[in-house]
Coordinates of C-alpha atoms in Angstrom, one line a residue:
Chain A
M1 CA 44.8 7.7 -42.1
K2 CA 44.6 6.4 -45.9
N3 CA 45.7 9.6 -48.2
W4 CA 45.5 7.4 -51.3
T5 CA 42.0 8.0 -50.9
L6 CA 42.2 11.6 -51.4
L7 CA 43.1 10.3 -55.1
Q8 CA 39.5 9.4 -55.8
P9 CA 38.3 10.7 -59.3
S10 CA 35.9 12.7 -58.2
A11 CA 38.3 14.5 -55.7
I12 CA 40.8 15.1 -58.7
V13 CA 37.6 16.5 -60.8
G14 CA 36.2 18.9 -58.0
G15 CA 39.6 19.9 -56.8
L16 CA 40.8 20.7 -61.0
V17 CA 37.3 22.6 -61.7
L18 CA 38.0 24.5 -58.0
L19 CA 41.8 25.9 -59.3
L20 CA 40.6 26.6 -62.6
I21 CA 37.3 28.6 -61.4
V22 CA 40.0 29.9 -58.5
G23 CA 42.4 31.1 -61.4
A24 CA 39.7 32.2 -63.6
A25 CA 38.8 34.7 -60.1
L26 CA 43.0 36.0 -60.3
V27 CA 43.3 36.5 -63.9
A28 CA 40.1 38.3 -64.2
G29 CA 41.4 42.0 -63.7
W30 CA 44.6 41.4 -66.1
L31 CA 42.3 39.3 -69.1
F32 CA 39.9 41.9 -68.4
P33 CA 41.0 45.2 -67.1
D34 CA 37.9 47.1 -68.0
D35 CA 34.7 47.4 -66.0
P36 CA 32.5 44.2 -67.1
M37 CA 29.4 46.3 -67.0
D38 CA 30.6 48.4 -69.7
M39 CA 29.3 48.1 -73.4
V40 CA 32.1 46.8 -75.5
G41 CA 29.5 45.2 -78.9
S42 CA 26.3 45.0 -80.6
P43 CA 24.0 43.0 -77.8
Y44 CA 22.6 39.9 -78.0
L45 CA 25.3 38.4 -79.4
W46 CA 25.3 34.6 -79.3
P47 CA 27.8 32.6 -78.2
G48 CA 30.3 31.6 -80.8
Q49 CA 29.3 34.7 -83.3
D50 CA 32.2 36.9 -82.3
A51 CA 35.6 35.4 -82.0
T52 CA 36.3 38.5 -79.8
L53 CA 33.3 37.6 -77.7
P54 CA 33.4 34.2 -77.3
L55 CA 30.5 33.2 -74.9
G56 CA 28.7 36.5 -76.5
T57 CA 27.1 39.4 -74.9
D58 CA 24.1 40.5 -72.9
L59 CA 20.9 42.6 -73.5
M60 CA 22.8 45.7 -72.8
G61 CA 26.3 44.6 -75.1
R62 CA 28.2 43.6 -71.8
D63 CA 31.0 40.7 -72.7
L64 CA 29.4 37.5 -70.7
L65 CA 33.3 36.0 -70.3
A66 CA 34.3 39.1 -68.7
G67 CA 31.3 38.7 -66.3
V68 CA 32.0 35.0 -65.8
F69 CA 35.6 35.9 -64.4
H70 CA 34.8 38.6 -62.5
G71 CA 31.5 36.7 -61.3
A72 CA 33.8 34.3 -60.1
R73 CA 35.8 37.0 -57.4
V74 CA 32.6 37.9 -56.0
S75 CA 31.6 34.4 -55.4
L76 CA 34.6 32.8 -53.9
L77 CA 34.9 36.5 -52.0
V78 CA 31.4 35.5 -50.3
G79 CA 31.4 32.0 -50.4
L80 CA 35.0 31.6 -48.3
S81 CA 34.0 34.8 -46.3
S82 CA 31.1 34.5 -45.2
A83 CA 31.7 30.8 -44.7
F84 CA 34.1 31.8 -41.8
I85 CA 32.4 34.1 -40.1
A86 CA 29.7 30.7 -39.6
L87 CA 32.9 28.8 -39.0
L88 CA 34.2 31.5 -36.1
I89 CA 30.4 31.5 -34.5
G90 CA 29.7 27.5 -34.7
L91 CA 33.1 27.0 -33.4
A92 CA 32.8 29.4 -30.5
V93 CA 29.1 28.1 -29.6
G94 CA 29.6 24.7 -29.9
A95 CA 32.3 24.3 -28.1
A96 CA 31.4 26.3 -25.1
S97 CA 28.2 24.3 -25.0
G98 CA 29.7 21.2 -25.5
F99 CA 32.9 22.0 -22.9
Y100 CA 30.8 23.6 -20.6
R101 CA 27.7 21.6 -20.5
G102 CA 25.0 22.8 -18.1
R103 CA 23.3 25.8 -18.2
V104 CA 25.9 27.3 -20.8
D105 CA 24.8 24.2 -23.2
A106 CA 21.0 25.0 -22.1
V107 CA 21.1 28.6 -23.0
L108 CA 23.6 28.3 -26.2
S109 CA 20.9 24.9 -27.5
R110 CA 18.5 27.5 -27.5
I111 CA 19.8 29.3 -29.5
T112 CA 20.9 27.6 -31.9
E113 CA 17.5 26.5 -32.5
F114 CA 16.0 29.2 -33.0
F115 CA 18.1 30.1 -35.7
Q116 CA 17.5 26.3 -37.1
T117 CA 13.6 27.1 -37.2
V118 CA 13.9 30.3 -38.8
P119 CA 14.0 30.0 -42.6
A120 CA 18.3 31.1 -42.8
F121 CA 17.1 32.3 -46.6
L122 CA 14.5 34.6 -45.7
L123 CA 16.3 36.5 -42.4
A124 CA 19.3 36.5 -44.4
I125 CA 16.6 38.8 -47.3
I126 CA 15.6 41.0 -44.4
L127 CA 19.5 41.3 -42.8
V128 CA 20.7 42.6 -46.5
A129 CA 17.6 44.4 -47.2
V130 CA 17.8 46.5 -43.9
L131 CA 21.7 47.0 -44.1
E132 CA 21.1 48.0 -47.8
P133 CA 23.2 45.4 -50.0
S134 CA 26.7 45.3 -50.6
V135 CA 29.5 42.7 -50.0
G136 CA 29.9 43.3 -46.5
T137 CA 26.4 43.0 -45.8
I138 CA 26.4 40.3 -47.6
V139 CA 28.7 38.2 -46.2
F140 CA 27.3 39.3 -42.5
A141 CA 23.6 38.0 -43.3
L142 CA 25.0 34.7 -45.0
G143 CA 27.5 34.0 -41.7
V144 CA 25.3 34.4 -38.9
T145 CA 22.2 32.9 -40.6
S146 CA 24.3 29.9 -41.5
W147 CA 26.3 28.2 -38.6
T148 CA 24.4 26.2 -37.0
S149 CA 25.2 23.2 -38.4
I150 CA 28.8 24.2 -37.4
A151 CA 28.1 24.4 -33.9
R152 CA 25.7 21.3 -33.3
L153 CA 29.1 19.3 -34.9
V154 CA 31.2 20.9 -32.8
R155 CA 28.9 20.5 -30.0
A156 CA 29.1 16.6 -30.4
E157 CA 32.6 16.4 -31.1
F158 CA 33.2 18.1 -27.3
L159 CA 30.6 16.3 -25.2
A160 CA 32.2 12.8 -26.8
L161 CA 36.0 14.1 -26.1
R162 CA 36.2 16.2 -23.2
E163 CA 35.1 12.2 -21.7
R164 CA 37.9 11.0 -23.2
E165 CA 41.0 9.4 -21.2
F166 CA 43.7 12.2 -23.0
V167 CA 41.6 14.9 -22.0
R168 CA 40.8 13.5 -18.3
A169 CA 45.0 13.7 -17.7
S170 CA 45.1 16.5 -18.7
V171 CA 42.3 17.7 -16.5
A172 CA 44.3 15.9 -13.5
L173 CA 47.8 17.8 -14.6
G174 CA 46.1 20.9 -13.6
A175 CA 45.5 22.7 -17.6
S176 CA 43.3 25.0 -17.8
D177 CA 40.0 25.3 -19.2
L178 CA 41.4 27.8 -22.4
H179 CA 44.7 25.0 -22.5
L180 CA 42.0 21.9 -23.1
I181 CA 39.7 23.5 -25.5
F182 CA 42.2 25.1 -27.7
R183 CA 45.2 22.6 -27.5
D184 CA 43.6 19.5 -26.6
I185 CA 40.3 19.3 -27.8
L186 CA 39.4 21.1 -30.8
P187 CA 42.7 19.9 -32.6
N188 CA 41.0 16.5 -32.4
A189 CA 37.4 17.4 -34.2
W190 CA 38.3 19.3 -36.8
T191 CA 37.6 16.5 -39.6
P192 CA 34.4 16.8 -39.3
V193 CA 34.0 20.1 -39.5
I194 CA 36.6 20.3 -42.6
V195 CA 34.3 18.1 -44.5
S196 CA 31.0 20.6 -43.4
T197 CA 33.0 23.8 -44.4
A198 CA 33.8 23.0 -47.7
L199 CA 29.5 22.5 -47.7
L200 CA 29.3 25.8 -45.7
V201 CA 31.2 27.3 -49.0
A202 CA 28.8 25.9 -51.2
N203 CA 26.2 26.8 -49.5
A204 CA 27.4 30.1 -49.2
I205 CA 27.5 30.3 -53.1
L206 CA 24.1 29.5 -53.7
S207 CA 22.7 31.9 -51.6
E208 CA 24.4 35.1 -53.2
A209 CA 23.4 34.0 -56.1
G210 CA 19.8 34.2 -54.8
L211 CA 20.1 37.3 -53.4
S212 CA 21.7 39.3 -56.1
F213 CA 19.2 37.8 -58.7
L214 CA 16.4 38.7 -56.2
G215 CA 18.7 42.6 -56.8
L216 CA 20.1 42.1 -53.5
G217 CA 23.3 41.9 -54.6
D218 CA 26.0 44.2 -53.9
P219 CA 25.0 47.3 -57.1
N220 CA 28.9 47.8 -57.9
L221 CA 30.1 44.5 -58.9
V222 CA 28.8 41.9 -61.4
S223 CA 28.2 38.4 -60.0
W224 CA 26.9 35.3 -61.3
G225 CA 23.7 35.9 -60.0
S226 CA 23.1 39.1 -60.8
M227 CA 23.8 38.3 -64.4
I228 CA 21.0 35.6 -64.2
G229 CA 18.7 38.3 -63.1
T230 CA 19.6 40.1 -66.2
G231 CA 19.5 37.3 -68.7
R232 CA 15.9 36.6 -67.4
D233 CA 14.6 39.5 -68.9
A234 CA 15.8 37.9 -72.2
L235 CA 14.7 33.9 -71.5
R236 CA 12.5 33.9 -74.8
T237 CA 15.4 35.0 -77.5
G238 CA 18.9 34.6 -75.1
W239 CA 18.6 32.2 -72.6
Y240 CA 22.0 31.7 -73.6
M241 CA 22.5 34.8 -70.9
T242 CA 20.9 33.0 -68.3
A243 CA 22.1 29.5 -68.9
I244 CA 25.9 30.7 -69.0
P245 CA 26.4 31.9 -65.4
G246 CA 24.2 29.1 -64.1
L247 CA 26.7 26.6 -65.5
A248 CA 29.7 28.2 -63.4
I249 CA 27.4 28.4 -60.1
M250 CA 26.4 24.9 -60.6
L251 CA 30.1 23.9 -61.7
T252 CA 31.8 25.8 -58.6
V253 CA 29.0 23.9 -56.6
L254 CA 29.5 20.8 -57.6
A255 CA 33.5 20.9 -57.0
L256 CA 32.9 21.4 -53.9
N257 CA 30.5 19.3 -53.3
L258 CA 32.4 16.4 -55.0
L259 CA 35.7 17.5 -52.7
S260 CA 33.6 17.3 -49.6
D261 CA 32.7 13.7 -50.2
A262 CA 36.2 13.0 -51.3
L263 CA 37.5 14.7 -47.9
H264 CA 34.3 13.0 -46.0
A265 CA 35.7 9.4 -47.8
A266 CA 39.1 9.7 -46.5
L267 CA 38.8 10.9 -43.2
N268 CA 36.3 8.0 -42.7
P269 CA 37.3 5.8 -40.4
R270 CA 38.0 8.4 -37.8
L271 CA 35.2 9.7 -38.5
R272 CA 33.4 6.4 -38.1
R273 CA 34.4 6.3 -34.1
A274 CA 33.5 9.2 -33.3
R275 CA 30.5 10.2 -35.0
G276 CA 29.7 6.4 -35.2
T277 CA 25.2 5.6 -36.7
G278 CA 24.2 5.7 -32.9
P279 CA 23.0 8.4 -31.5
V280 CA 24.4 11.8 -30.5
P281 CA 24.8 12.4 -26.6
S282 CA 22.3 15.1 -25.8
Chain B
M1 CA 3.3 11.4 -25.8
T2 CA 1.6 14.7 -24.6
R3 CA 4.7 16.0 -23.2
Q4 CA 6.3 16.3 -26.0
V5 CA 3.1 18.4 -27.7
L6 CA 3.5 20.5 -24.4
A7 CA 6.7 21.2 -25.0
R8 CA 6.4 21.6 -28.6
L9 CA 3.7 24.5 -28.2
L10 CA 6.1 25.8 -25.4
Q11 CA 8.6 26.1 -28.2
L12 CA 6.1 27.7 -30.3
V13 CA 5.1 30.8 -27.8
G14 CA 9.0 30.5 -27.6
V15 CA 9.5 31.1 -31.5
V16 CA 7.7 33.7 -32.0
L17 CA 8.4 35.6 -28.7
A18 CA 11.9 35.5 -30.0
I19 CA 10.9 36.4 -33.3
A20 CA 9.0 39.4 -32.6
V21 CA 11.7 41.1 -30.2
L22 CA 14.2 39.9 -32.9
N23 CA 11.6 42.1 -35.6
F24 CA 11.4 45.3 -33.4
G25 CA 15.6 45.2 -33.4
L26 CA 15.7 45.4 -36.8
L27 CA 12.5 47.8 -37.3
K28 CA 14.9 50.0 -35.0
L29 CA 17.7 49.6 -37.0
L30 CA 16.0 51.2 -40.3
P31 CA 17.0 54.9 -39.8
G32 CA 14.5 57.3 -39.1
D33 CA 11.0 56.4 -37.3
L34 CA 7.3 56.7 -38.3
V35 CA 7.6 59.8 -37.5
D36 CA 10.0 61.0 -39.9
V37 CA 8.7 59.2 -42.8
I38 CA 5.1 61.1 -41.9
A39 CA 7.0 64.4 -40.8
S40 CA 8.8 64.2 -44.3
E41 CA 5.5 63.6 -46.3
S42 CA 3.9 66.1 -45.2
G43 CA 6.9 68.5 -46.2
S44 CA 6.5 71.7 -43.2
V45 CA 5.9 70.3 -39.8
T46 CA 6.6 72.2 -36.5
A47 CA 9.4 70.8 -33.5
E48 CA 5.6 70.9 -30.8
Y49 CA 3.8 68.5 -33.6
V50 CA 7.0 66.1 -34.0
A51 CA 6.9 66.4 -30.8
Q52 CA 2.7 65.5 -30.4
L53 CA 3.0 62.7 -32.9
R54 CA 6.0 60.8 -31.0
Q55 CA 3.4 61.0 -27.7
L56 CA 1.0 59.6 -29.6
Y57 CA 2.8 56.6 -31.4
G58 CA 4.7 55.8 -28.0
L59 CA 8.1 56.9 -29.6
D60 CA 8.6 58.8 -26.7
R61 CA 8.7 56.1 -24.3
S62 CA 11.8 53.8 -23.6
V63 CA 12.9 51.0 -25.6
F64 CA 12.3 48.7 -23.5
Q65 CA 8.2 49.8 -22.9
Q66 CA 8.2 50.2 -26.7
L67 CA 9.1 46.5 -27.3
L68 CA 6.3 45.7 -24.8
A69 CA 3.6 47.6 -26.7
Y70 CA 4.9 45.9 -29.9
V71 CA 4.1 42.2 -28.6
G72 CA 1.2 43.4 -27.6
Q73 CA -0.1 44.3 -31.1
L74 CA 1.4 41.3 -32.2
A75 CA -0.6 39.5 -29.5
Q76 CA -3.8 40.9 -30.9
G77 CA -2.6 40.0 -34.1
D78 CA -1.5 43.3 -35.4
L79 CA 1.2 42.8 -37.6
G80 CA 2.0 46.5 -38.7
F81 CA 0.9 48.2 -41.7
S82 CA 2.0 47.8 -45.3
F83 CA 2.8 51.2 -47.1
R84 CA 3.3 49.3 -50.3
F85 CA 0.1 47.7 -50.8
G86 CA -1.8 50.2 -48.6
E87 CA -3.3 47.5 -46.2
P88 CA -3.0 45.3 -42.6
V89 CA -0.5 43.1 -43.0
L90 CA -2.0 40.0 -41.3
G91 CA -5.0 40.1 -44.2
L92 CA -2.3 40.2 -47.0
V93 CA 0.4 37.2 -45.4
L94 CA -3.1 35.1 -44.5
D95 CA -3.9 35.8 -48.9
R96 CA -1.1 34.3 -49.9
L97 CA -0.6 31.5 -47.3
P98 CA -2.2 29.2 -49.2
A99 CA -1.0 29.1 -52.5
T100 CA 2.5 28.4 -50.3
L101 CA 1.2 25.9 -48.6
A102 CA 0.0 24.3 -51.7
L103 CA 3.3 24.4 -53.1
V104 CA 5.3 23.9 -50.3
G105 CA 3.0 21.3 -48.9
T106 CA 3.1 19.0 -52.8
A107 CA 6.3 19.2 -53.9
L108 CA 7.5 17.8 -49.8
L109 CA 5.5 15.1 -50.9
V110 CA 6.8 14.7 -54.1
S111 CA 10.4 14.6 -53.5
V112 CA 10.0 12.3 -50.1
V113 CA 7.7 9.5 -52.3
A114 CA 10.2 9.9 -55.4
G115 CA 13.0 9.9 -53.4
V116 CA 12.3 6.7 -51.0
L117 CA 11.3 4.9 -54.2
L118 CA 14.7 5.9 -55.9
G119 CA 16.3 5.4 -52.2
I120 CA 15.0 1.9 -52.4
A121 CA 16.0 1.2 -56.0
S122 CA 19.3 2.5 -55.4
A123 CA 19.5 0.2 -51.9
R124 CA 18.5 -3.1 -53.6
R125 CA 22.1 -3.3 -55.5
P126 CA 25.0 -0.3 -53.7
H127 CA 27.2 0.8 -56.1
G128 CA 25.3 -0.6 -59.1
V129 CA 24.3 0.5 -62.3
V130 CA 21.9 2.6 -61.0
D131 CA 22.7 3.4 -57.9
A132 CA 25.6 4.7 -59.5
A133 CA 23.4 7.0 -62.2
L134 CA 21.1 8.0 -59.6
S135 CA 23.8 8.9 -57.2
T136 CA 25.7 11.2 -59.9
L137 CA 21.7 12.8 -60.9
A138 CA 21.3 13.7 -57.1
T139 CA 24.5 14.9 -56.9
L140 CA 23.8 17.6 -59.9
G141 CA 20.3 18.0 -58.6
Y142 CA 21.5 19.7 -55.4
S143 CA 24.4 21.9 -57.3
A144 CA 22.0 24.1 -59.1
P145 CA 21.1 26.8 -58.1
M146 CA 16.8 26.8 -57.8
F147 CA 15.9 29.9 -59.2
W148 CA 18.6 28.7 -62.5
T149 CA 16.5 25.0 -62.3
A150 CA 13.5 26.8 -62.4
L151 CA 14.5 29.2 -65.7
M152 CA 15.7 26.5 -67.6
L153 CA 12.3 24.7 -66.9
I154 CA 10.7 27.6 -68.3
V155 CA 12.6 27.9 -71.3
L156 CA 12.4 24.1 -72.0
F157 CA 9.1 23.9 -71.1
G158 CA 7.4 26.8 -71.4
V159 CA 8.9 28.5 -74.2
R160 CA 10.2 25.6 -76.0
L161 CA 7.7 22.9 -76.5
E162 CA 5.1 25.4 -75.3
W163 CA 4.3 22.1 -72.8
L164 CA 3.1 23.8 -69.5
P165 CA 2.0 27.5 -67.9
I166 CA 4.9 29.0 -67.0
A167 CA 3.4 32.0 -64.5
G168 CA 0.8 32.2 -62.1
L169 CA -1.6 29.9 -59.9
R170 CA -4.3 29.5 -63.0
D171 CA -5.4 30.9 -66.5
I172 CA -6.6 34.1 -65.7
S173 CA -8.3 34.7 -69.1
A174 CA -9.9 31.2 -69.3
A175 CA -12.8 31.0 -66.9
Y176 CA -12.8 27.0 -65.3
T177 CA -15.0 25.7 -63.6
G178 CA -15.2 21.6 -62.0
W179 CA -12.5 19.6 -63.4
R180 CA -11.2 21.8 -66.4
L181 CA -10.1 24.0 -62.9
V182 CA -8.5 21.8 -60.9
L183 CA -6.7 20.2 -64.3
D184 CA -5.7 24.1 -64.9
L185 CA -4.4 24.4 -61.5
A186 CA -2.6 21.4 -61.5
A187 CA -0.8 22.2 -65.2
H188 CA 0.5 25.8 -63.4
L189 CA 1.5 23.7 -60.3
V190 CA 3.8 21.0 -62.1
L191 CA 6.9 23.1 -63.1
P192 CA 7.1 25.0 -59.8
V193 CA 6.9 21.6 -58.2
L194 CA 9.2 20.3 -60.3
T195 CA 12.0 22.8 -59.6
L196 CA 12.0 22.2 -55.7
S197 CA 11.8 18.4 -56.2
I198 CA 14.6 18.3 -58.3
Y199 CA 16.6 19.7 -55.6
Y200 CA 14.8 17.7 -52.8
V201 CA 14.8 14.6 -54.2
A202 CA 18.5 14.1 -54.1
V203 CA 18.2 14.9 -50.5
Y204 CA 15.2 12.4 -49.3
A205 CA 17.5 9.2 -52.4
R206 CA 20.4 9.6 -50.5
L207 CA 19.3 9.4 -47.2
S208 CA 16.9 6.4 -47.2
R209 CA 19.1 4.4 -49.2
A210 CA 21.7 5.0 -46.7
A211 CA 18.6 4.3 -43.4
L212 CA 17.6 1.5 -45.6
I213 CA 21.4 -0.5 -46.6
E214 CA 21.8 -0.2 -42.6
T215 CA 18.4 -1.6 -41.8
L216 CA 18.9 -4.8 -43.9
G217 CA 22.0 -5.2 -42.5
E218 CA 19.9 -6.3 -39.1
D219 CA 19.6 -9.2 -37.7
F220 CA 16.1 -8.8 -37.6
I221 CA 16.1 -8.6 -41.4
R222 CA 18.4 -12.1 -41.7
T223 CA 15.7 -13.2 -39.2
A224 CA 12.7 -12.3 -41.9
R225 CA 14.7 -14.2 -44.8
A226 CA 15.5 -16.9 -42.9
K227 CA 12.0 -17.3 -42.5
G228 CA 11.4 -17.2 -45.9
A229 CA 9.7 -13.8 -46.6
R230 CA 9.9 -12.7 -49.7
E231 CA 12.3 -9.9 -50.9
Q232 CA 9.1 -7.3 -51.5
R233 CA 8.0 -8.1 -48.0
V234 CA 11.4 -8.2 -46.9
I235 CA 12.3 -4.6 -47.8
F236 CA 8.4 -3.0 -47.6
R237 CA 7.4 -4.0 -44.2
H238 CA 10.3 -5.3 -42.3
G239 CA 13.5 -3.0 -43.8
L240 CA 11.2 0.6 -44.8
R241 CA 9.2 1.0 -41.6
N242 CA 12.7 1.4 -39.6
A243 CA 14.3 3.4 -42.7
L244 CA 11.7 5.9 -43.2
L245 CA 12.7 7.4 -39.3
P246 CA 15.5 9.4 -40.4
V247 CA 13.0 10.5 -43.7
V248 CA 11.0 11.6 -41.3
T249 CA 12.9 13.5 -39.1
M250 CA 14.5 15.3 -41.5
L251 CA 10.7 16.4 -43.2
G252 CA 11.2 18.9 -40.4
L253 CA 14.8 19.8 -40.7
Q254 CA 13.9 20.1 -44.0
S255 CA 10.7 21.8 -44.1
S256 CA 12.7 25.6 -43.0
A257 CA 15.0 25.8 -46.1
L258 CA 12.1 24.7 -48.4
L259 CA 10.6 27.8 -47.0
G260 CA 13.8 29.7 -48.0
G261 CA 13.6 28.0 -51.5
S262 CA 10.1 28.6 -51.9
V263 CA 11.0 32.6 -51.9
V264 CA 13.1 32.5 -55.4
V265 CA 10.9 30.0 -56.8
E266 CA 7.5 32.1 -56.2
T267 CA 9.0 34.8 -57.4
V268 CA 10.5 33.2 -60.7
F269 CA 6.6 31.9 -61.9
A270 CA 4.6 34.3 -60.6
W271 CA 3.4 32.5 -57.5
P272 CA 0.9 34.3 -55.5
G273 CA 2.2 33.4 -52.5
L274 CA 4.6 34.5 -49.0
G275 CA 7.5 34.3 -51.2
Q276 CA 6.2 36.4 -54.3
L277 CA 5.1 38.8 -51.4
S278 CA 8.8 38.7 -49.8
F279 CA 10.1 39.9 -53.4
E280 CA 7.7 42.7 -53.9
A281 CA 8.0 43.8 -50.4
I282 CA 11.9 43.4 -50.7
K283 CA 11.7 45.6 -54.1
S284 CA 9.9 48.8 -52.0
R285 CA 11.9 48.1 -48.5
D286 CA 8.7 47.1 -47.2
L287 CA 9.4 45.5 -43.4
P288 CA 6.7 45.1 -41.9
V289 CA 6.0 42.7 -44.9
L290 CA 9.1 40.7 -44.6
L291 CA 8.8 40.4 -40.9
A292 CA 5.4 39.1 -40.4
V293 CA 6.5 36.6 -43.5
L294 CA 9.5 35.4 -41.2
L295 CA 7.2 34.8 -38.1
F296 CA 4.3 33.0 -40.0
S297 CA 7.6 30.9 -41.6
A298 CA 9.1 30.0 -38.2
A299 CA 5.8 29.2 -36.7
F300 CA 4.9 27.1 -39.5
V301 CA 8.8 25.4 -39.1
V302 CA 7.8 24.8 -35.3
I303 CA 4.1 22.8 -36.0
A304 CA 6.1 20.8 -39.0
N305 CA 8.3 19.2 -36.6
L306 CA 5.3 18.5 -33.9
L307 CA 3.9 16.9 -36.7
V308 CA 7.1 15.0 -37.3
D309 CA 7.4 14.2 -33.5
L310 CA 4.0 12.6 -34.1
A311 CA 4.5 10.6 -37.0
L312 CA 8.0 9.4 -35.3
A313 CA 5.5 8.2 -32.3
R314 CA 3.5 6.1 -34.4
L315 CA 6.1 4.8 -36.9
D316 CA 8.8 3.7 -33.7
P317 CA 7.1 2.0 -30.8
R318 CA 10.0 2.7 -29.3
I319 CA 9.6 6.6 -28.6
R320 CA 5.6 6.1 -27.5
T321 CA 5.8 3.7 -24.8
R322 CA 9.1 5.9 -24.0
A323 CA 11.0 2.6 -23.0
V324 CA 14.2 3.7 -24.6
K325 CA 15.0 6.8 -25.2
V326 CA 15.3 7.6 -29.0
P327 CA 16.6 10.9 -29.6
A328 CA 14.6 12.3 -32.3
D329 CA 15.6 15.8 -31.5
N330 CA 19.6 14.8 -31.9
L331 CA 18.7 13.4 -35.8
S332 CA 21.0 16.8 -36.6
A333 CA 20.6 17.2 -40.2
D334 CA 24.3 17.3 -40.4
H335 CA 24.4 13.9 -38.7
L336 CA 22.0 12.0 -41.2
A337 CA 23.8 13.8 -44.0
A338 CA 26.7 12.2 -42.1
V339 CA 25.0 8.6 -42.4
A340 CA 24.1 9.4 -45.5
K341 CA 27.4 9.5 -46.7
E342 CA 28.8 7.2 -45.3
A343 CA 27.0 4.5 -46.2
A344 CA 27.7 5.9 -49.8

């Protein structure tokens, strides 16, 4: 593996932006100890009008900078946790499918196909609406609707790796299924999964913003999506209220996309052999 | 080919049944049942009356029997009653369906045509200026949340420049007819379609670029060039036909995401389709409406995939004659994305 390929400009930019956002999330409680939903100044202050409120205030006089910092927490928390859930489900389904093949694979593949057919965002909306919006239900809804890409990826890796000599050697030595799955195959299937996980986090952040925008966010927390939803009411007079949190989302997702691209490029030689451009075994 | 069509139709039945079961489960998850609602609305009711109502609505039967009854109702086109709109759900959904199909269909068409053209432009000189500019724009395009792009477009084209209408299907105050009406509809369609396309053009541009670069490296392209075919002909006649296969496959896979995206876009532009209907249903927690939208969307995705199968068979004779098993189903989104990235 050529590690230097990770040091390309896109990876550095993506990594730095992401570090900044993680930093913002970490120091939010310390820099802005007050509730970001509190009124701190007169409403409709444009960015730069008041030196103590550099990004201005929204139509209820809330500090936009405090909102952006606190919103980073929600976005990262929801993005990482729901990606983690999706990763767990996807790994379990994909590994079982690709390892056991046959009937297990047939059933699990039908289930995966079903979840690919149902519009994920719509299903997430319904789940959150039924379970009542909170960070927990949002994480759950986004997690259980976004695991299919990981499952298909892991399944394809398992199908290919299962036939490799080192796995057969292990079988000949009498290794148990669990040993084969966790010690032999899984460690070799990680790389493409990591690349997709970065995209998974990016998509979860976009979906969380969408849910909050539609009024299905956690009502007790300020998130970037809910800030845009509030700012929308003042779109004509104060479009900065919408533009600022949107830029925060865009930067975060962009950073994750750049990082995923860079990871992909760095791990490319292995990926090309494993997945290639040929058909994925059925 | 008929076997493939039959398989898809079977899948349609399976998906609809699975969604029926899922919907039923979600309805059961809600606290309280129909009788509780009626009882709370009418104020004072006796225990006997409640029991009578439960019997009337079949709520005293086993869960499995209730599920069967629910599926039976669906089969007869009874999708339930919306208390928010005071109408049967089926009529509501069918009323809103055309607007969504028009929006999603136009957006798909624009994204694919623009995406493929941009992909060709990039593939002619990989890593050239055009390619670099397009790939930067593409990355930006799918990093922005769709509803935010929509709002920014409204600020720019609706509020500042006042070029385009920003809400609704058509100008209700002006009673246009004929061509004026068509023009008015088209003007209202521009911003919602642009919003969806900004996101999806990127997908198709990346994909067709990668596929075309790969195809242009094949032997038959060298043969065509050796015969002295002109560059235009090599690209459009020989290369594109093969490069279109993954693009068409992606169309089917993306149809599901596109419907999800149209929920937020329709909400922002007050576009009277299924997405806006869902938004109104979310606000009043009108579950039957949401579940019906889910059912129709999934059916739409299966039908879109059937059309994709048919299109692939036309584009690629190998699928038609079944001489080679071309793994169309296995061109999964992630695999396609990997192909796209590998060539990038």
